[in-house]
XYZ file of C-alpha atoms in Angstrom:
210
model
C 0.000 0.000 0.000
C 2.834 2.398 0.854
C 4.290 2.135 -2.643
C 0.927 3.110 -4.129
C 0.686 6.371 -2.202
C 0.779 9.562 -4.291
C 4.147 11.268 -4.510
C 3.037 14.155 -2.304
C 1.894 11.933 0.566
C 3.620 12.064 3.947
C 3.333 9.201 6.410
C 4.734 8.041 9.761
C 4.798 4.262 10.215
C 4.773 2.248 13.439
C 5.932 -1.367 13.078
C 5.719 -4.152 15.646
C 6.007 -7.898 15.339
C 6.383 -9.776 18.626
C 10.049 -10.914 18.775
C 10.913 -10.007 15.181
C 13.419 -7.254 14.508
C 12.848 -4.185 12.361
C 13.789 -2.805 9.982
C 16.802 -5.073 9.220
C 15.089 -8.407 9.820
C 11.831 -7.139 8.343
C 13.621 -6.290 5.098
C 15.530 -9.586 4.932
C 18.973 -8.356 6.004
C 19.508 -10.778 8.889
C 20.314 -14.447 9.250
C 17.209 -15.021 11.362
C 13.904 -14.500 9.604
C 10.593 -14.617 11.461
C 8.622 -12.335 9.169
C 8.203 -15.080 6.572
C 6.947 -14.329 3.077
C 5.980 -10.762 3.962
C 9.513 -9.590 3.125
C 8.993 -10.626 -0.505
C 6.509 -7.775 -0.932
C 8.859 -5.095 0.381
C 11.253 -2.856 -1.571
C 14.961 -2.567 -0.809
C 15.506 -1.080 2.656
C 17.703 1.783 1.404
C 15.104 2.647 -1.213
C 12.317 2.536 1.365
C 14.069 4.817 3.862
C 15.083 7.243 1.125
C 11.471 7.572 -0.070
C 10.301 11.152 0.564
C 6.830 9.885 1.465
C 8.223 8.242 4.619
C 8.572 10.884 7.302
C 9.643 8.502 10.071
C 9.592 4.840 11.082
C 9.038 3.755 14.698
C 9.811 0.087 15.365
C 9.170 -2.245 18.299
C 12.413 -4.247 18.147
C 14.955 -1.828 16.703
C 17.814 -3.514 14.853
C 18.987 -0.919 12.328
C 22.263 -0.360 14.189
C 23.846 -3.055 16.339
C 21.812 -5.732 14.610
C 24.258 -8.500 15.498
C 23.918 -7.678 19.203
C 20.680 -9.627 19.038
C 21.851 -13.049 20.185
C 19.747 -14.689 17.458
C 21.961 -12.993 14.858
C 25.258 -12.900 16.789
C 28.188 -14.375 14.887
C 30.012 -15.045 18.172
C 27.208 -17.470 19.049
C 27.333 -19.297 15.740
C 24.592 -17.378 13.934
C 24.841 -15.803 10.504
C 24.975 -12.148 11.465
C 23.486 -9.220 9.549
C 24.096 -7.407 6.313
C 25.418 -3.857 6.396
C 22.838 -1.232 7.393
C 21.998 1.702 5.134
C 24.589 4.479 5.200
C 24.114 8.168 5.841
C 22.706 10.095 8.784
C 19.550 10.973 6.874
C 18.471 7.360 6.390
C 19.623 6.200 9.809
C 17.850 9.104 11.468
C 14.519 8.098 9.978
C 14.195 5.080 12.283
C 13.591 5.192 16.041
C 12.932 2.473 18.645
C 9.489 2.354 20.184
C 9.555 1.168 23.823
C 6.515 -0.985 24.562
C 6.907 -1.342 28.319
C 6.379 -4.427 30.416
C 5.229 -7.746 29.021
C 1.937 -8.223 30.839
C 0.216 -10.138 28.065
C 2.234 -13.384 28.057
C 1.332 -14.361 31.603
C -2.322 -13.497 31.020
C -2.460 -15.383 27.727
C -0.928 -18.509 29.268
C -3.419 -18.381 32.120
C -6.266 -17.957 29.626
C -5.126 -21.014 27.652
C -4.987 -23.089 30.828
C -8.478 -21.920 31.770
C -9.863 -22.865 28.349
C -8.278 -26.322 28.471
C -9.462 -27.066 31.993
C -12.851 -25.413 31.733
C -12.126 -23.417 34.880
C -12.699 -19.662 35.145
C -9.799 -17.320 34.394
C -8.105 -16.398 37.645
C -8.271 -12.718 38.555
C -4.551 -12.476 39.370
C -3.562 -13.121 35.750
C -4.988 -9.846 34.433
C -2.614 -7.035 33.391
C -4.021 -4.741 36.090
C -3.352 -7.318 38.792
C 0.174 -7.951 37.501
C 0.885 -4.216 37.545
C -0.400 -4.017 41.115
C 1.893 -6.899 42.143
C 4.857 -5.154 40.548
C 4.131 -1.904 42.367
C 3.764 -3.789 45.648
C 7.089 -5.601 45.105
C 8.850 -2.306 44.397
C 7.351 -0.675 47.479
C 8.389 -3.613 49.684
C 11.985 -3.617 48.422
C 14.840 -1.758 50.121
C 15.951 1.716 49.069
C 18.534 1.805 46.280
C 21.637 2.361 48.525
C 20.620 -0.678 50.582
C 20.192 -3.062 47.671
C 22.782 -5.745 46.939
C 25.348 -4.847 44.268
C 24.292 -7.807 42.170
C 22.948 -8.592 38.741
C 19.695 -10.509 39.031
C 19.355 -13.173 36.319
C 16.319 -15.427 35.912
C 17.389 -18.945 36.840
C 17.231 -21.519 34.098
C 16.949 -18.866 31.385
C 17.787 -20.315 27.984
C 18.681 -16.978 26.382
C 22.307 -17.131 25.355
C 22.977 -13.537 26.383
C 21.799 -14.259 29.940
C 24.007 -17.325 30.079
C 26.912 -15.182 28.864
C 26.268 -12.502 31.463
C 26.127 -15.001 34.316
C 29.321 -16.661 33.082
C 31.198 -13.350 32.856
C 30.219 -12.228 36.354
C 30.885 -15.640 37.871
C 34.319 -15.725 36.202
C 35.084 -12.301 37.676
C 34.027 -13.587 41.083
C 36.336 -16.589 40.768
C 39.226 -14.328 39.745
C 38.649 -12.004 42.694
C 38.517 -15.011 45.024
C 41.794 -16.371 43.633
C 43.407 -12.981 44.218
C 42.195 -12.953 47.792
C 39.764 -10.112 47.166
C 36.372 -9.917 48.777
C 33.538 -10.664 46.394
C 30.868 -9.136 48.615
C 30.373 -6.319 46.121
C 29.971 -8.537 43.089
C 27.481 -11.316 42.534
C 24.920 -12.974 40.297
C 21.576 -13.432 41.981
C 19.561 -16.286 40.521
C 15.912 -15.270 40.305
C 12.970 -17.620 40.237
C 11.218 -18.041 36.900
C 7.858 -17.828 38.638
C 6.565 -14.383 37.671
C 5.329 -13.228 41.087
C 8.343 -14.657 42.967
C 10.770 -13.179 40.432
C 9.283 -9.704 40.786
C 9.517 -9.862 44.576
C 13.132 -11.057 44.438
C 14.063 -8.499 41.768
C 13.644 -5.702 44.312
C 16.768 -6.813 46.215
C 19.600 -6.475 43.611
C 20.593 -3.167 42.058
C 20.440 -4.535 38.522
C 18.229 -7.082 36.767
C 18.936 -8.663 33.387
């Protein structure tokens, strides 16, 4: 539809696609490809960004610069990487990330599926409003920032390669400090439960969460 717009048209686009990257993955410039056949209907990315009809592009999972930092494209993790991004400040400046906030839908959707399978009513605590209330309560119950542990909280059992890398790096630093006779009280990895409510409560104790 965009390509059929009159030459004098001006449009701002907002693109989102769950875990899929944009615009690099959307336009077929990455090793990973979750957009499927939709990319076959798109023009070249450089051509698209240079089009005067496009005022700006806001994307959910920005990957125009630093595309290979996404672990699913990272060469260091055995993936195929990304093609070169468009060049020039004008084209690069036309794309901005669009923060979407907390993921409150996944937990609710899983609870809804369980309710449909079992025939039981959907539990009230799975709603986005209830999850937000639990998060606010966990934050209020946690210690003030100066009193929090100088740790990186990492969800235990997480399969994401970047989380595994982070835990390995910090744990290696801890081992090195221990071998040197240094105290490691100011450096740690805190394993967080994967249970949503328990994880949120525990996440209020470290200074950083990944």
